[in-house]
CSV table of C-alpha atoms in Angstrom, one decimal:
chain,number,residue,atom,x,y,z
A,1,MET,CA,13.5,17.7,9.4
A,2,ALA,CA,14.2,17.3,13.1
A,3,THR,CA,12.1,14.6,14.6
A,4,ALA,CA,12.1,16.5,17.9
A,5,TYR,CA,9.8,19.0,16.2
A,6,GLN,CA,7.6,16.8,13.9
A,7,ASN,CA,6.5,13.2,13.7
A,8,LEU,CA,7.9,11.5,10.6
A,9,SER,CA,4.5,10.0,9.8
A,10,SER,CA,2.4,13.2,10.0
A,11,TYR,CA,1.4,15.0,6.9
A,12,ASP,CA,-1.6,16.9,5.5
A,13,LEU,CA,-3.8,14.4,3.5
A,14,ASN,CA,-5.2,17.3,1.5
A,15,ARG,CA,-1.7,18.1,0.1
A,16,ILE,CA,-0.9,14.7,-1.3
A,17,PRO,CA,-1.2,14.4,-5.1
A,18,ASP,CA,-3.0,11.5,-6.9
A,19,ALA,CA,-0.4,8.6,-7.0
A,20,SER,CA,-2.6,6.0,-8.8
A,21,LYS,CA,-0.5,6.0,-11.9
A,22,MET,CA,2.9,6.2,-10.2
A,23,ARG,CA,5.6,3.5,-9.9
A,24,VAL,CA,8.1,3.7,-7.1
A,25,GLY,CA,11.1,1.4,-6.6
A,26,ILE,CA,12.4,0.8,-3.1
A,27,ILE,CA,16.0,-0.3,-2.3
A,28,VAL,CA,16.2,-1.6,1.3
A,29,SER,CA,19.3,-2.6,3.2
A,30,GLU,CA,19.4,-6.1,4.8
A,31,TRP,CA,21.7,-4.7,7.6
A,32,ASN,CA,19.7,-3.8,10.8
A,33,SER,CA,16.7,-5.6,9.2
A,34,SER,CA,14.7,-5.4,12.4
A,35,ILE,CA,14.6,-1.7,11.6
A,36,THR,CA,14.7,-1.6,7.8
A,37,GLU,CA,11.8,-4.0,7.4
A,38,LYS,CA,9.7,-1.7,9.5
A,39,LEU,CA,10.7,1.2,7.3
A,40,LEU,CA,9.8,-0.8,4.2
A,41,GLU,CA,6.4,-1.7,5.6
A,42,GLY,CA,5.8,2.0,6.4
A,43,ALA,CA,6.8,3.1,2.9
A,44,CYS,CA,4.8,0.4,1.1
A,45,ASN,CA,1.7,0.9,3.2
A,46,THR,CA,1.8,4.7,2.6
A,47,LEU,CA,2.3,4.3,-1.1
A,48,GLU,CA,-0.6,1.9,-1.4
A,49,LYS,CA,-2.7,4.1,0.8
A,50,HIS,CA,-2.3,6.9,-1.7
A,51,GLY,CA,-3.2,4.7,-4.7
A,52,ILE,CA,-0.1,3.0,-5.9
A,53,LEU,CA,-0.7,-0.6,-6.8
A,54,HIS,CA,1.3,-3.2,-4.9
A,55,ASP,CA,2.7,-4.4,-8.3
A,56,ASN,CA,4.0,-0.9,-9.0
A,57,ILE,CA,6.2,-0.9,-5.9
A,58,PRO,CA,9.2,-3.2,-6.8
A,59,VAL,CA,11.4,-3.9,-3.8
A,60,PHE,CA,15.1,-4.7,-4.1
A,61,ARG,CA,17.4,-5.7,-1.2
A,62,VAL,CA,21.1,-4.9,-0.9
A,63,PRO,CA,23.4,-6.2,1.8
A,64,GLY,CA,24.1,-3.0,3.6
A,65,SER,CA,23.5,0.7,3.6
A,66,PHE,CA,26.6,1.6,1.7
A,67,GLU,CA,25.2,-0.5,-1.3
A,68,LEU,CA,22.0,1.6,-1.4
A,69,THR,CA,23.5,4.1,-3.8
A,70,PHE,CA,24.5,1.5,-6.4
A,71,GLY,CA,21.2,-0.2,-6.0
A,72,ALA,CA,19.3,3.1,-6.5
A,73,GLN,CA,21.4,3.9,-9.5
A,74,GLN,CA,20.6,0.5,-11.2
A,75,VAL,CA,16.9,0.8,-10.4
A,76,ALA,CA,16.8,4.4,-11.7
A,77,LYS,CA,18.5,3.1,-14.9
A,78,TYR,CA,16.7,-0.2,-15.5
A,79,GLY,CA,13.7,-0.3,-13.2
A,80,ASP,CA,11.1,1.6,-15.2
A,81,VAL,CA,10.1,3.6,-12.1
A,82,ASP,CA,9.2,7.3,-11.5
A,83,ALA,CA,11.2,7.5,-8.3
A,84,VAL,CA,13.5,5.5,-6.1
A,85,ILE,CA,13.4,5.3,-2.3
A,86,VAL,CA,16.5,4.1,-0.4
A,87,LEU,CA,15.8,2.7,3.1
A,88,GLY,CA,18.6,1.8,5.5
A,89,CYS,CA,19.7,2.2,9.1
A,90,VAL,CA,23.2,3.0,10.4
A,91,VAL,CA,23.7,3.0,14.2
A,92,ARG,CA,26.8,4.8,15.6
A,93,GLY,CA,29.4,2.4,17.1
A,94,ASP,CA,32.8,2.7,18.6
A,95,THR,CA,34.7,3.2,15.3
A,96,PRO,CA,34.6,5.9,12.6
A,97,HIS,CA,32.8,3.3,10.2
A,98,PHE,CA,29.5,5.1,11.0
A,99,ASP,CA,30.8,8.4,9.6
A,100,TYR,CA,32.2,6.8,6.4
A,101,VAL,CA,29.0,4.9,5.6
A,102,CYS,CA,26.7,7.9,6.4
A,103,GLU,CA,28.8,10.3,4.4
A,104,GLY,CA,29.1,7.9,1.5
A,105,VAL,CA,25.4,7.2,1.2
A,106,THR,CA,24.5,10.9,1.7
A,107,GLU,CA,26.9,12.0,-1.0
A,108,GLY,CA,25.9,9.1,-3.3
A,109,VAL,CA,22.2,9.9,-3.1
A,110,ALA,CA,22.9,13.6,-3.6
A,111,ARG,CA,25.0,12.7,-6.7
A,112,LEU,CA,22.2,10.5,-8.1
A,113,ASN,CA,19.7,13.3,-7.6
A,114,SER,CA,21.9,15.6,-9.7
A,115,THR,CA,22.6,13.0,-12.4
A,116,GLN,CA,19.4,11.0,-12.8
A,117,ASP,CA,16.2,12.0,-14.4
A,118,ILE,CA,14.1,10.7,-11.5
A,119,PRO,CA,14.2,11.6,-7.8
A,120,VAL,CA,16.1,9.4,-5.4
A,121,ILE,CA,14.6,9.7,-1.9
A,122,PHE,CA,16.9,9.6,1.2
A,123,GLY,CA,15.3,7.2,3.7
A,124,LEU,CA,18.5,6.4,5.7
A,125,LEU,CA,18.3,6.5,9.4
A,126,THR,CA,21.5,7.7,11.0
A,127,THR,CA,21.2,7.3,14.8
A,128,ASP,CA,23.3,7.2,17.9
A,129,ASN,CA,21.7,4.1,19.2
A,130,MET,CA,19.1,1.4,18.4
A,131,GLN,CA,16.4,3.1,20.5
A,132,GLN,CA,16.5,6.2,18.3
A,133,ALA,CA,16.2,3.9,15.2
A,134,GLU,CA,13.2,2.1,16.7
A,135,ASP,CA,11.6,5.4,17.6
A,136,ARG,CA,11.9,6.4,13.9
A,137,ALA,CA,10.8,3.1,12.4
A,138,GLY,CA,7.2,3.1,13.7
A,139,GLY,CA,7.9,4.2,17.3
A,140,LYS,CA,7.2,7.5,19.1
A,141,SER,CA,8.8,9.6,16.3
A,142,GLY,CA,6.8,8.0,13.5
A,143,ASN,CA,8.2,6.1,10.5
A,144,LYS,CA,10.9,7.4,8.1
A,145,GLY,CA,9.4,5.0,5.6
A,146,ASP,CA,6.1,6.9,5.6
A,147,GLU,CA,7.9,10.2,5.2
A,148,SER,CA,10.0,8.8,2.3
A,149,ALA,CA,6.9,7.6,0.5
A,150,ILE,CA,5.2,10.9,0.8
A,151,THR,CA,8.3,12.7,-0.5
A,152,ALA,CA,8.5,10.3,-3.5
A,153,ILE,CA,4.8,11.0,-4.4
A,154,LYS,CA,5.3,14.8,-4.1
A,155,MET,CA,8.6,14.7,-6.1
A,156,ILE,CA,7.0,12.7,-8.9
A,157,ASP,CA,4.1,15.1,-9.0
A,158,PHE,CA,6.7,18.0,-9.1
A,159,ILE,CA,8.3,16.5,-12.2
A,160,CYS,CA,4.9,15.8,-13.9
A,161,LYS,CA,3.9,19.5,-13.4
A,162,LEU,CA,7.2,20.6,-15.0
A,163,LYS,CA,6.7,18.4,-18.0
A,164,LYS,CA,3.2,19.8,-18.8
């Protein structure tokens, strides 16, 4: 979704399934913590707003965005959760490091979604500068954490409907 066309925090309240029995694990990167902590706050607030108890939102921190994939894999395997959200922020610099990290996390999360039995939600900001990150972490473009939380709820509901 392009944030130029839609606020990350906007969604139709009438289209959100009951989340009261759900359990969602969150993996958050410590790198760019001024941004990732805002993403985490947005995700947790949104999950709780839709009925998930605070105790059913285990949060795990990893050093950087590249480690999000491994963290998500371990929580999917051992965390007794219905979905995993990864939250991180990579800001473009002067070297190709940005491209390697973004590609690695993107491919890693895609691979987890094809190999795990629970959804892994991509909440990684990939921005050209810190202002864009701030805009997407509770600023003028909303909060990617909110969007990730809503996506997790909807994907858990999707799986529950398939299993009926």
